[in-house]
Coordinates of C-alpha atoms in Angstrom, one line a residue:
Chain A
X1 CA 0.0 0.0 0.0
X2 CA 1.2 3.2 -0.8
X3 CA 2.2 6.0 1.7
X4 CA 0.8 3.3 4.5
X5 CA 2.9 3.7 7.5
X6 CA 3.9 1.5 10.3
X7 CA 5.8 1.6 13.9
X8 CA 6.4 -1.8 15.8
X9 CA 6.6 -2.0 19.6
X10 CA 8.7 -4.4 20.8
X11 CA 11.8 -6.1 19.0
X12 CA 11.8 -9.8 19.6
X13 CA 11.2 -12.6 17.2
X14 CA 7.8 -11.9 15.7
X15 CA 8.3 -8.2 15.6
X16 CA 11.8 -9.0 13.5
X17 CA 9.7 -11.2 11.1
X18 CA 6.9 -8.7 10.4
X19 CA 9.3 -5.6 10.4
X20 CA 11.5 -7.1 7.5
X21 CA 8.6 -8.4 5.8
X22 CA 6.2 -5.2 5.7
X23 CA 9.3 -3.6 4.5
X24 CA 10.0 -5.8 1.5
X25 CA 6.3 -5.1 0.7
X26 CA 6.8 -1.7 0.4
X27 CA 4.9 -0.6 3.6
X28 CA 7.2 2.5 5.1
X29 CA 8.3 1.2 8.9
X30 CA 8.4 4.4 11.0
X31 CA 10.0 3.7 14.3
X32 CA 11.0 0.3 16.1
X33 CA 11.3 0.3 19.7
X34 CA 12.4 -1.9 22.4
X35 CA 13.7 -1.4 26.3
X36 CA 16.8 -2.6 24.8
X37 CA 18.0 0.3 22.1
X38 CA 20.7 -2.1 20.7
X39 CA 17.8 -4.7 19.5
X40 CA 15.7 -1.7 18.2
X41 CA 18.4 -1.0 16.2
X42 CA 19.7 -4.3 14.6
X43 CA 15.9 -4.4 13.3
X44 CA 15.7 -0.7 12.5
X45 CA 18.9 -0.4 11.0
X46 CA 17.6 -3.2 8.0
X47 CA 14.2 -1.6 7.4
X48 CA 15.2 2.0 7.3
X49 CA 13.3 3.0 10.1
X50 CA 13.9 5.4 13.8
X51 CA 15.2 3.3 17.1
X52 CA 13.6 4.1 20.1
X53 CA 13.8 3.0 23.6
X54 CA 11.1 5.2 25.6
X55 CA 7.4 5.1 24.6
X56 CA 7.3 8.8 25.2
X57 CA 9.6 8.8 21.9
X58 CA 6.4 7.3 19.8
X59 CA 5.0 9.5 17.2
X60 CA 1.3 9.8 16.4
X61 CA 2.4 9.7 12.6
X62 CA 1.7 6.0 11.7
X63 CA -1.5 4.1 10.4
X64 CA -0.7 1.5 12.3
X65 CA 0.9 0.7 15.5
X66 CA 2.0 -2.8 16.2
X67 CA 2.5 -4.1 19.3
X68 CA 5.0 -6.9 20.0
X69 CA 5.6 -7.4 23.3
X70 CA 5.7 -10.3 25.6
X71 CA 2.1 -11.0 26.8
X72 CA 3.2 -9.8 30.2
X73 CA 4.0 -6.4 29.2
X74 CA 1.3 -5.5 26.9
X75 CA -0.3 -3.9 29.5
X76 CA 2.3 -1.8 30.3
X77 CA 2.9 -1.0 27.4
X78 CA -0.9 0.1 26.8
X79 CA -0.7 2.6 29.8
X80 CA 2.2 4.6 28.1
X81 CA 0.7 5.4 24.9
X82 CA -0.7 8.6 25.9
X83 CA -2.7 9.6 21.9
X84 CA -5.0 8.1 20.0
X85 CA -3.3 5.9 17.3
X86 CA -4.9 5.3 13.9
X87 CA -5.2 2.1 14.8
X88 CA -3.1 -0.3 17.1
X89 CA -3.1 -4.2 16.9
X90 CA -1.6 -6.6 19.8
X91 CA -0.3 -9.9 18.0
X92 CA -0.5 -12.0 21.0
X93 CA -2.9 -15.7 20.7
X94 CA -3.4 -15.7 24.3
X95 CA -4.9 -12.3 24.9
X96 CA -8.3 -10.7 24.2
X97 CA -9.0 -7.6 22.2
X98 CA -10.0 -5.8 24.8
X99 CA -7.0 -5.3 26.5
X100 CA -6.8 -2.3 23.8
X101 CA -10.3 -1.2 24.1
X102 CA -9.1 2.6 26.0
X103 CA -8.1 3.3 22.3
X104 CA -10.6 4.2 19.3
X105 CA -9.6 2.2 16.7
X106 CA -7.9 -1.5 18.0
X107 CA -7.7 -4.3 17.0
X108 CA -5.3 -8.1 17.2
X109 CA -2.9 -9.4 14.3
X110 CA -1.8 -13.1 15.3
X111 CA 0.4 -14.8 13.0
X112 CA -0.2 -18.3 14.3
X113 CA 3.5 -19.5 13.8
X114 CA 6.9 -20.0 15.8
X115 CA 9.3 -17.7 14.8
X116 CA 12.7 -17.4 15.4
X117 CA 15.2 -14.2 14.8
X118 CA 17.7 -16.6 13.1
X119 CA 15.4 -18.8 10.9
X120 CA 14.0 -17.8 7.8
X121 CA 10.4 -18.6 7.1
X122 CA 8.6 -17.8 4.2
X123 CA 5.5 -15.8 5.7
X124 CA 3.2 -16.9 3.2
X125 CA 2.1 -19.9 4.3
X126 CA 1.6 -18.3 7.5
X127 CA -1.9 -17.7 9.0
X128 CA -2.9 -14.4 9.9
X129 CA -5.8 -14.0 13.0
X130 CA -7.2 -11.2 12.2
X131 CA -10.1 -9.0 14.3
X132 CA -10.8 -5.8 15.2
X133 CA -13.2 -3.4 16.7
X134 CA -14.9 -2.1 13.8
X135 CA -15.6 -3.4 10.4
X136 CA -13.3 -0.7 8.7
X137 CA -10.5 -1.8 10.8
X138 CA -10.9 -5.4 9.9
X139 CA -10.8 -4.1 6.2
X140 CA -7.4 -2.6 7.1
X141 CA -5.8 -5.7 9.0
X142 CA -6.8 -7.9 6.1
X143 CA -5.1 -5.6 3.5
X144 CA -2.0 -5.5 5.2
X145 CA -2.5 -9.4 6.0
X146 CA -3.4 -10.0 2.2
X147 CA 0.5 -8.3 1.8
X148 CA 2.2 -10.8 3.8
X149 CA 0.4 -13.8 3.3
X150 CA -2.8 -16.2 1.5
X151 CA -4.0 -17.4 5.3
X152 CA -6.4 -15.3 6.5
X153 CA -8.9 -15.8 9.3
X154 CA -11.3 -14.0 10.8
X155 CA -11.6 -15.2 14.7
X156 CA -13.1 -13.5 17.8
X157 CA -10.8 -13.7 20.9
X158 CA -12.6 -16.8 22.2
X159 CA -11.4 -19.1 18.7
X160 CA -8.3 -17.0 18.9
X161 CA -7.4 -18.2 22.5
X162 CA -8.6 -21.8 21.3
X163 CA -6.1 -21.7 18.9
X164 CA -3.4 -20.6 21.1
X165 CA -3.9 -23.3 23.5
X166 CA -4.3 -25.8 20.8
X167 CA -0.8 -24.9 19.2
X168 CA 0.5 -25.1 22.7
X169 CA -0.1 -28.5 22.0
X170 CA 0.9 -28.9 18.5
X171 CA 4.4 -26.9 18.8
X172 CA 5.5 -26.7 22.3
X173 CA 4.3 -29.8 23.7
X174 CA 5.8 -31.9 20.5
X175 CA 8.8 -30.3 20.5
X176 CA 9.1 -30.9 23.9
X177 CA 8.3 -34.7 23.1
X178 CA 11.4 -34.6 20.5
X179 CA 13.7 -32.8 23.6
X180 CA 12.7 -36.3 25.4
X181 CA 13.5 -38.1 22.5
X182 CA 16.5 -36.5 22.0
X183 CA 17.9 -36.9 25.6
X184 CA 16.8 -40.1 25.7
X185 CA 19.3 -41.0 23.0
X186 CA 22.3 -39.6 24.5
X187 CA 22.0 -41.6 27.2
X188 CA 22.7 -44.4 24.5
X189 CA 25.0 -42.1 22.8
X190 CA 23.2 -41.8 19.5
X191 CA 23.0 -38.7 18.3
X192 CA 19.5 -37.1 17.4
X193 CA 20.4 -36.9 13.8
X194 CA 18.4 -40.8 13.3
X195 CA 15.3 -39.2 14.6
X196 CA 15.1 -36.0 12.2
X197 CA 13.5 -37.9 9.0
X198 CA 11.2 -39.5 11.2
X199 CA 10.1 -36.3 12.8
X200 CA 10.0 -34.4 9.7
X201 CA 7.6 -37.1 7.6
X202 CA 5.3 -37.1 10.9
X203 CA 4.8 -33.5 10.2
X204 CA 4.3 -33.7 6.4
X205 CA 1.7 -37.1 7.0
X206 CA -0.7 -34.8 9.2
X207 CA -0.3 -31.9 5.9
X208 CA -2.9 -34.9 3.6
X209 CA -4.6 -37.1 6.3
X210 CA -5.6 -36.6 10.1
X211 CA -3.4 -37.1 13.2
X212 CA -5.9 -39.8 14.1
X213 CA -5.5 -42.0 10.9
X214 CA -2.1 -41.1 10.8
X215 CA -0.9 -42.7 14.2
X216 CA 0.6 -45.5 14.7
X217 CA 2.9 -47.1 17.7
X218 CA 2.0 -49.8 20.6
X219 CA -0.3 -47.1 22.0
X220 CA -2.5 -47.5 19.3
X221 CA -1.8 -51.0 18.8
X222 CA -2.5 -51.8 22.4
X223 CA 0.5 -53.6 22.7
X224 CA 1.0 -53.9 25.9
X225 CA 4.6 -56.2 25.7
X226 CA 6.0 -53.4 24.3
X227 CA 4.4 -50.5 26.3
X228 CA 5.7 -52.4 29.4
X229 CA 9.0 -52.4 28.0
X230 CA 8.9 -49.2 27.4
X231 CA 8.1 -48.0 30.6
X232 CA 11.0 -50.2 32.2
X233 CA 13.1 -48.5 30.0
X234 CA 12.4 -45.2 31.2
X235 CA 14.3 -44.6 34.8
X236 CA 12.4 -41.7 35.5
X237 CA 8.7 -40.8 37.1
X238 CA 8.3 -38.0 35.1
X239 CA 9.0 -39.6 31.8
X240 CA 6.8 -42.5 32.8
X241 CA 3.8 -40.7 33.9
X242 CA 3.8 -38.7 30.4
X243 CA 4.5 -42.1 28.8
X244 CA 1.7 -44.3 30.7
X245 CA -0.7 -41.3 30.2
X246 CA -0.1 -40.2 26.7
X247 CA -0.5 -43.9 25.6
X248 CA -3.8 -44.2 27.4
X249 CA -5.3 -41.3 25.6
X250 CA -4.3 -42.3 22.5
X251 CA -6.0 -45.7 22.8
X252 CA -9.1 -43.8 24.3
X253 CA -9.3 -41.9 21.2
X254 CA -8.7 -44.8 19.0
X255 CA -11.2 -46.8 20.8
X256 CA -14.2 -44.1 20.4
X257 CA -14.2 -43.7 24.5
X258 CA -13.6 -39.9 24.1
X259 CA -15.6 -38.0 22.4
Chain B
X1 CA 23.4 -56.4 -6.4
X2 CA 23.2 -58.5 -9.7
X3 CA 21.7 -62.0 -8.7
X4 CA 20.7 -61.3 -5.1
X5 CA 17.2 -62.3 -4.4
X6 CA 15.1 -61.6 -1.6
X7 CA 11.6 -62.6 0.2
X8 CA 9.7 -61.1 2.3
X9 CA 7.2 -62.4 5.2
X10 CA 4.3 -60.2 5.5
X11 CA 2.4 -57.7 3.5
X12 CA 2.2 -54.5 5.6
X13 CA 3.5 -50.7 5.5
X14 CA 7.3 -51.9 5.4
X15 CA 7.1 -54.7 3.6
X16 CA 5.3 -52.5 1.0
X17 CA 8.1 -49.8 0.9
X18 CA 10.9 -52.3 1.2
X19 CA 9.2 -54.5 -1.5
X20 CA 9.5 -51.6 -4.0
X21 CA 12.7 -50.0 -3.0
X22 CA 14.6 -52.8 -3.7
X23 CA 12.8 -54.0 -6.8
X24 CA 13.7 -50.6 -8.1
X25 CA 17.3 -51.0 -7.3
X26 CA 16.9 -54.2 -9.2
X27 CA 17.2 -56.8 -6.6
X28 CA 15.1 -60.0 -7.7
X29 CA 12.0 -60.4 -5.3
X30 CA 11.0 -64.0 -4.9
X31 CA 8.1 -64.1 -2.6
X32 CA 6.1 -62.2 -0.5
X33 CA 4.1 -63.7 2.3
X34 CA 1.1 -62.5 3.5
X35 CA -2.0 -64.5 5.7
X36 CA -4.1 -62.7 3.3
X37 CA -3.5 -63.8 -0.1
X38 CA -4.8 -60.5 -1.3
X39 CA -2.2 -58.6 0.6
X40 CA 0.5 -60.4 -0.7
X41 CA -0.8 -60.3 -4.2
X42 CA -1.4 -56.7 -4.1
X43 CA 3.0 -55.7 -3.6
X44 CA 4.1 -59.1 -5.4
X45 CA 2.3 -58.0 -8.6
X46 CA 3.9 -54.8 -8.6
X47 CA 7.8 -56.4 -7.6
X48 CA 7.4 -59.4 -9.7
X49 CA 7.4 -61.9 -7.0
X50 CA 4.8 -65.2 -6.3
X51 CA 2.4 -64.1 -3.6
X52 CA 1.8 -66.8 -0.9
X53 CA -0.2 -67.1 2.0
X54 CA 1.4 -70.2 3.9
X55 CA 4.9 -70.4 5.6
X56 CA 5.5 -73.5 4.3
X57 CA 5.0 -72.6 0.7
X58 CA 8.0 -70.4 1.1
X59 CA 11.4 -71.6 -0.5
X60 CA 14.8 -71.6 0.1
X61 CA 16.0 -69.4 -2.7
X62 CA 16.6 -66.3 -1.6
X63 CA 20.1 -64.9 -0.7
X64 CA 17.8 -62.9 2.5
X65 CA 14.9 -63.5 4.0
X66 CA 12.9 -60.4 5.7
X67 CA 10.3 -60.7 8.1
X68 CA 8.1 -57.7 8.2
X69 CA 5.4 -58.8 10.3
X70 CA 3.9 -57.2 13.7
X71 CA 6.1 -57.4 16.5
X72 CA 3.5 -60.0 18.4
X73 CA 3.4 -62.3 15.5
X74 CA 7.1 -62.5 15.0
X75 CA 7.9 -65.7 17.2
X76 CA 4.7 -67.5 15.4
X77 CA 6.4 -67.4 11.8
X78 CA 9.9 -68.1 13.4
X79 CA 8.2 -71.3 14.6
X80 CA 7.1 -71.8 11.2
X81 CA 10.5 -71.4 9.5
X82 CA 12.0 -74.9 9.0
X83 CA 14.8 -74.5 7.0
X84 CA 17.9 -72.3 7.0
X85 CA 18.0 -69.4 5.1
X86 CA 21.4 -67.6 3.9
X87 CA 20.6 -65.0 6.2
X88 CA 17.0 -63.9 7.8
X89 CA 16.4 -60.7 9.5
X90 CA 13.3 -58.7 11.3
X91 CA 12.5 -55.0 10.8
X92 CA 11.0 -54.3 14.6
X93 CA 13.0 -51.6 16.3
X94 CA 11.9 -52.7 19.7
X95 CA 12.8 -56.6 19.3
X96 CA 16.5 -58.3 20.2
X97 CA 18.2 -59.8 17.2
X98 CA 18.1 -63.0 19.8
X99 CA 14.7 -64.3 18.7
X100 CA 15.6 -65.6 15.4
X101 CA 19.5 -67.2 17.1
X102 CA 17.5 -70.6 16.3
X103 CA 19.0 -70.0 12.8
X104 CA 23.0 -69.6 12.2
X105 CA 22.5 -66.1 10.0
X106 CA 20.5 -63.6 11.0
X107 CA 19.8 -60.2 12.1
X108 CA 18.1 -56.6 11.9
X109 CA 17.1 -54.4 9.2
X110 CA 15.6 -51.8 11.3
X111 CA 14.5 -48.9 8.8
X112 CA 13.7 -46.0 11.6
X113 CA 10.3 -43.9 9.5
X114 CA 7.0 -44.1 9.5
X115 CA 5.5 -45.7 6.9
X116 CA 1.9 -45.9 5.4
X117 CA 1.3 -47.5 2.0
X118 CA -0.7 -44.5 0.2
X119 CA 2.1 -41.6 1.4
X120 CA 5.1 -41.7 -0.9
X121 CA 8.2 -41.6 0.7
X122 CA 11.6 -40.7 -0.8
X123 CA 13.7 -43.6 1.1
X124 CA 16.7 -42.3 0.4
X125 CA 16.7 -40.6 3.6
X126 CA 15.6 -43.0 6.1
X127 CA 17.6 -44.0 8.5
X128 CA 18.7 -47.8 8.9
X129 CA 19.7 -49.6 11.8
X130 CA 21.6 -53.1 11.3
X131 CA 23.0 -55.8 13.9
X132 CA 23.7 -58.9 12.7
X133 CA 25.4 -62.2 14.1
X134 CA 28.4 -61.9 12.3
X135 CA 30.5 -59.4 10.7
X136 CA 30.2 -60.8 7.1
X137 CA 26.3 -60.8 8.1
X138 CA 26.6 -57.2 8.8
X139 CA 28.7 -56.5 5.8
X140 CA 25.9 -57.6 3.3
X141 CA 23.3 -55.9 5.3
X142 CA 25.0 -53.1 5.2
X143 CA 25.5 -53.7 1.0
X144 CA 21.6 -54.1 1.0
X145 CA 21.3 -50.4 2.8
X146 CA 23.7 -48.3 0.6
X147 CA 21.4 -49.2 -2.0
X148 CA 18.4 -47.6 -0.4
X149 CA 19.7 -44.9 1.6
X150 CA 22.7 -42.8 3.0
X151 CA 21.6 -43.6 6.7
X152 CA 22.9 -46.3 8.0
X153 CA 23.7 -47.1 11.8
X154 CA 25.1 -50.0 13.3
X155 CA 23.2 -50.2 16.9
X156 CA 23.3 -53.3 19.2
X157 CA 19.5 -54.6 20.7
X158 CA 20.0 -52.6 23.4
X159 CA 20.6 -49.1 21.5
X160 CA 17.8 -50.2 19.0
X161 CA 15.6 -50.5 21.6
X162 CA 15.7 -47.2 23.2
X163 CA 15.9 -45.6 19.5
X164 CA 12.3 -46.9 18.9
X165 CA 11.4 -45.6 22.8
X166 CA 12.9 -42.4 21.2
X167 CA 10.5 -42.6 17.7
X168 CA 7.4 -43.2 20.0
X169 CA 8.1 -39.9 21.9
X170 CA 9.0 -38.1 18.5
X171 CA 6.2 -39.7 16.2
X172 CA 3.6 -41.1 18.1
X173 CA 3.6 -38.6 21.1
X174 CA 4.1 -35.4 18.9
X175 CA 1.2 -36.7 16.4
X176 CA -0.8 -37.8 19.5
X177 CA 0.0 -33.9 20.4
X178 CA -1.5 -32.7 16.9
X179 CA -4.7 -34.9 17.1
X180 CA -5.3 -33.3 20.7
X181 CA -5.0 -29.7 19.2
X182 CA -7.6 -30.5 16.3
X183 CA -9.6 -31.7 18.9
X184 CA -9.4 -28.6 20.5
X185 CA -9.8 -26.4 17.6
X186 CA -13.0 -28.2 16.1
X187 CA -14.6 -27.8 19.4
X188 CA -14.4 -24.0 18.2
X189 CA -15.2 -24.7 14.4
X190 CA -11.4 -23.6 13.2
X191 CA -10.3 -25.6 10.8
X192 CA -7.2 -27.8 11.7
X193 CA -5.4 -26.2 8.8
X194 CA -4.8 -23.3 10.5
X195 CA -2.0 -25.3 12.2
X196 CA -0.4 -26.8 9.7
X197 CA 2.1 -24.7 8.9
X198 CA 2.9 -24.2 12.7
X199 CA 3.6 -28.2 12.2
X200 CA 5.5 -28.4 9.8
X201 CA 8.2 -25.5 11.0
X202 CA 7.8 -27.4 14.3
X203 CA 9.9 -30.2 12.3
X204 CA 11.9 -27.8 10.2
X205 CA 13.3 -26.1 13.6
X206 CA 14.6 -29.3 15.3
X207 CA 16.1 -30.0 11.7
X208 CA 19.1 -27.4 12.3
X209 CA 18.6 -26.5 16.1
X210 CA 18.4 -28.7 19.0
X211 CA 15.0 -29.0 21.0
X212 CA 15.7 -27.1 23.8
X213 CA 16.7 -24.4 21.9
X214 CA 13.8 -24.3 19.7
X215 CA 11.3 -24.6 22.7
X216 CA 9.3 -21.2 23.3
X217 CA 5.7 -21.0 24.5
X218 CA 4.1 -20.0 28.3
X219 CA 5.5 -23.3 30.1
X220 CA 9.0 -23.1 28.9
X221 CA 8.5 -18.5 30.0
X222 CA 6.8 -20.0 33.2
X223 CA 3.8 -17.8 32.2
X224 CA 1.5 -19.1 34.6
X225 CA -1.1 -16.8 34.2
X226 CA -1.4 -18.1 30.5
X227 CA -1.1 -21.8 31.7
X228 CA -3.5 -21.2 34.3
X229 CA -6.0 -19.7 31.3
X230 CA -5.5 -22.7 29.6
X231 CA -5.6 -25.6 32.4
X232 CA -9.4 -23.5 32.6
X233 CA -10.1 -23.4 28.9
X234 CA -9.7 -27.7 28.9
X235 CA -12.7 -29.6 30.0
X236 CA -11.2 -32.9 30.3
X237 CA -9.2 -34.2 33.3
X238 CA -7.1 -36.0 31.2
X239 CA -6.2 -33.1 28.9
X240 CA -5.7 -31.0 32.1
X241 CA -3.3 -33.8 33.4
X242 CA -1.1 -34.1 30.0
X243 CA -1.4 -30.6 30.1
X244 CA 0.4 -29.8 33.4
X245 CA 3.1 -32.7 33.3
X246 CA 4.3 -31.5 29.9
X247 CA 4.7 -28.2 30.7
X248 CA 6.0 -28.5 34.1
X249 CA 8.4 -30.8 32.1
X250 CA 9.6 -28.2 30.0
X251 CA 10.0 -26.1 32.6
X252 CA 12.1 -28.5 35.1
X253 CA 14.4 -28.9 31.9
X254 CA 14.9 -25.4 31.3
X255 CA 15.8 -24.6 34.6
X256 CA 18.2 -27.3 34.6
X257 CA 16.1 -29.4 37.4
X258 CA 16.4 -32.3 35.3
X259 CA 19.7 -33.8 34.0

């Protein structure tokens, strides 16, 4: 969009993602800040735009205001911007719309992906949660969305919550299954490297069929002999307890006893 | 190889993969065994081979003999197998290379992937484990691998074993983990696409970083207001429970609690 400005608040990893990206697009980035002035720069510095490290330095010159910040500190955050911003999104899952509702014109921009500073990622495929307080606004979040990426929805902060918690699961909680994995190789000393095929054709079988046709494993299987084994292998309680009751709700799903 | 024949005992995912592989790289398929005549029929058609449905139909021919049955039904066929065979191996990660020492060549073939018959896999990156009883055993195991893939690892029973403890945390849990979050999000009428691309960058992370590194989320911050949100927005005890042992988990890890 021409002549369509931006500033970013906050200069972690999803604020260095959308920063470089609205800038290849063409969207002018006005000014980046962070606590830290150093990592409002290294972001500023590639996108041509002003480092700042007080939120009294924030101009009222943008069309949109992005917020960036850990969940914890949105609020903060909120309480320092003393004008009325054209419009200002959070991006955070977790948290509801309101949280912005002191301001006229609000509104949330969740890109529902893990990103880190030092990985690329090709934004396209990424989805974009997009709501806002009025209609108009909406219209404006999905242009800029429409920029960056083909994945747009439109949730309210209730579906946007579910789908925070439900990537909980599906990013943090199986990646903290391959950390297990991982450690429980090197007690063997066999390095991780065996496991990454396997965990990267797990990902790509969910991308054409369901998780539930798509499992397999004594859990499923019912196997006890091995399930037993398994747990004998494991010498500790934690491990065994995630073990014993991961196993039993997968067989409870394959056998129709939860809903 | 020019002249090395195989057979292959049962008519499932690996057998299917394996059958095809190797026919491709020109190895002669003799027979495939399956209880289901219909099974066996439906990869020995496409390999060349005779499809069989009886043990004692099979014949002594082949330079190697692969068994590629479930785990449970493994001793049954052993039982079954009255002759010697140049050399006869199983593909079950979790099963010693002791329970075919009956015969005087033997040993594991242990490709570490998940297979399904309808999902194309390029098998040129899966990983292989092999043991054998001898070292000339190994050696033509090993010759039998190249031709497939460039992963090949020689692990004893015991390192096999914990390998496929490893693949049911990284497969089976972290799929389990998916199935739970489009649970989750149909309960709210999103899509399970939405996720997908969360997924699959979930498995590109660990591809180049190590899991604890990659971790980020509310348990691994300690953001118990956010956990707390979700433990509330779960209404099943057994979601709740998976819920609270993973991420407290993930937490005794990153805080070194855990070795």
């Amino acid at each position: 969009m021409q002549n369509f400005s931006i500033s970013i608040i906050g200069a972690g990893n999803i604020s260095w993602h959308l920063a470089k990206n609205l800038f290849v697009k063409g969207y002018k980035i006005n000014q980046i800040y962070s606590r830290k002035i150093q990592n409002a720069e290294a972001i500023s510095n590639l996108v041509k735009a002003e480092a700042i490290d007080s939120i009294s330095e924030l101009k009222n010159n943008s069309d949109l205001l992005i917020i960036c910040v850990t969940d914890s500190a949105i609020n903060e955050v909120v309480s320092k911007i003393n004008f009325q911003p054209k419009l200002i999104v959070h991006t955070a899952g977790s948290l509801d719309i309101n949280i912005l509702q002191k301001f006229n014109n609000y509104g949330v921009f969740y890109p529902l992906q893990t990103f880190s500073k030092n990985s690329e990622l090709d934004i396209s495929n990424t989805p974009f949660c997009i709501e806002a307080n009025t209609k108009e606004n909406e219209e404006i979040l999905k242009t800029v969305a429409h920029c960056l990426t083909n994945a747009i929805y439109e949730l309210n902060s209730e579906q946007r919550q579910q789908c925070h918690l439900a990537a909980v699961f599906a990013n943090n909680f199986s990646n903290h299954m391959f950390h297990i994995a991982e450690k429980l190789l090197s007690e063997k000393n066999i390095s991780f490297d065996i496991l990454k095929p396997l965990i990267l054709e797990t990902a790509n079988k969910v991308q054409n069929t369901t998780p539930l046709l798509a499992q397999t494993g004594p859990a499923s299987r019912n196997n006890t002999i091995t399930i037993n084994n398994h747990l004998e292998l494991l010498n500790s309680s934690q491990l065994e307890k995630i073990y014993s009751f991961v196993s039993q709700n997968i067989l409870d799903y394959k056998n129709g006893n939860l809903p």
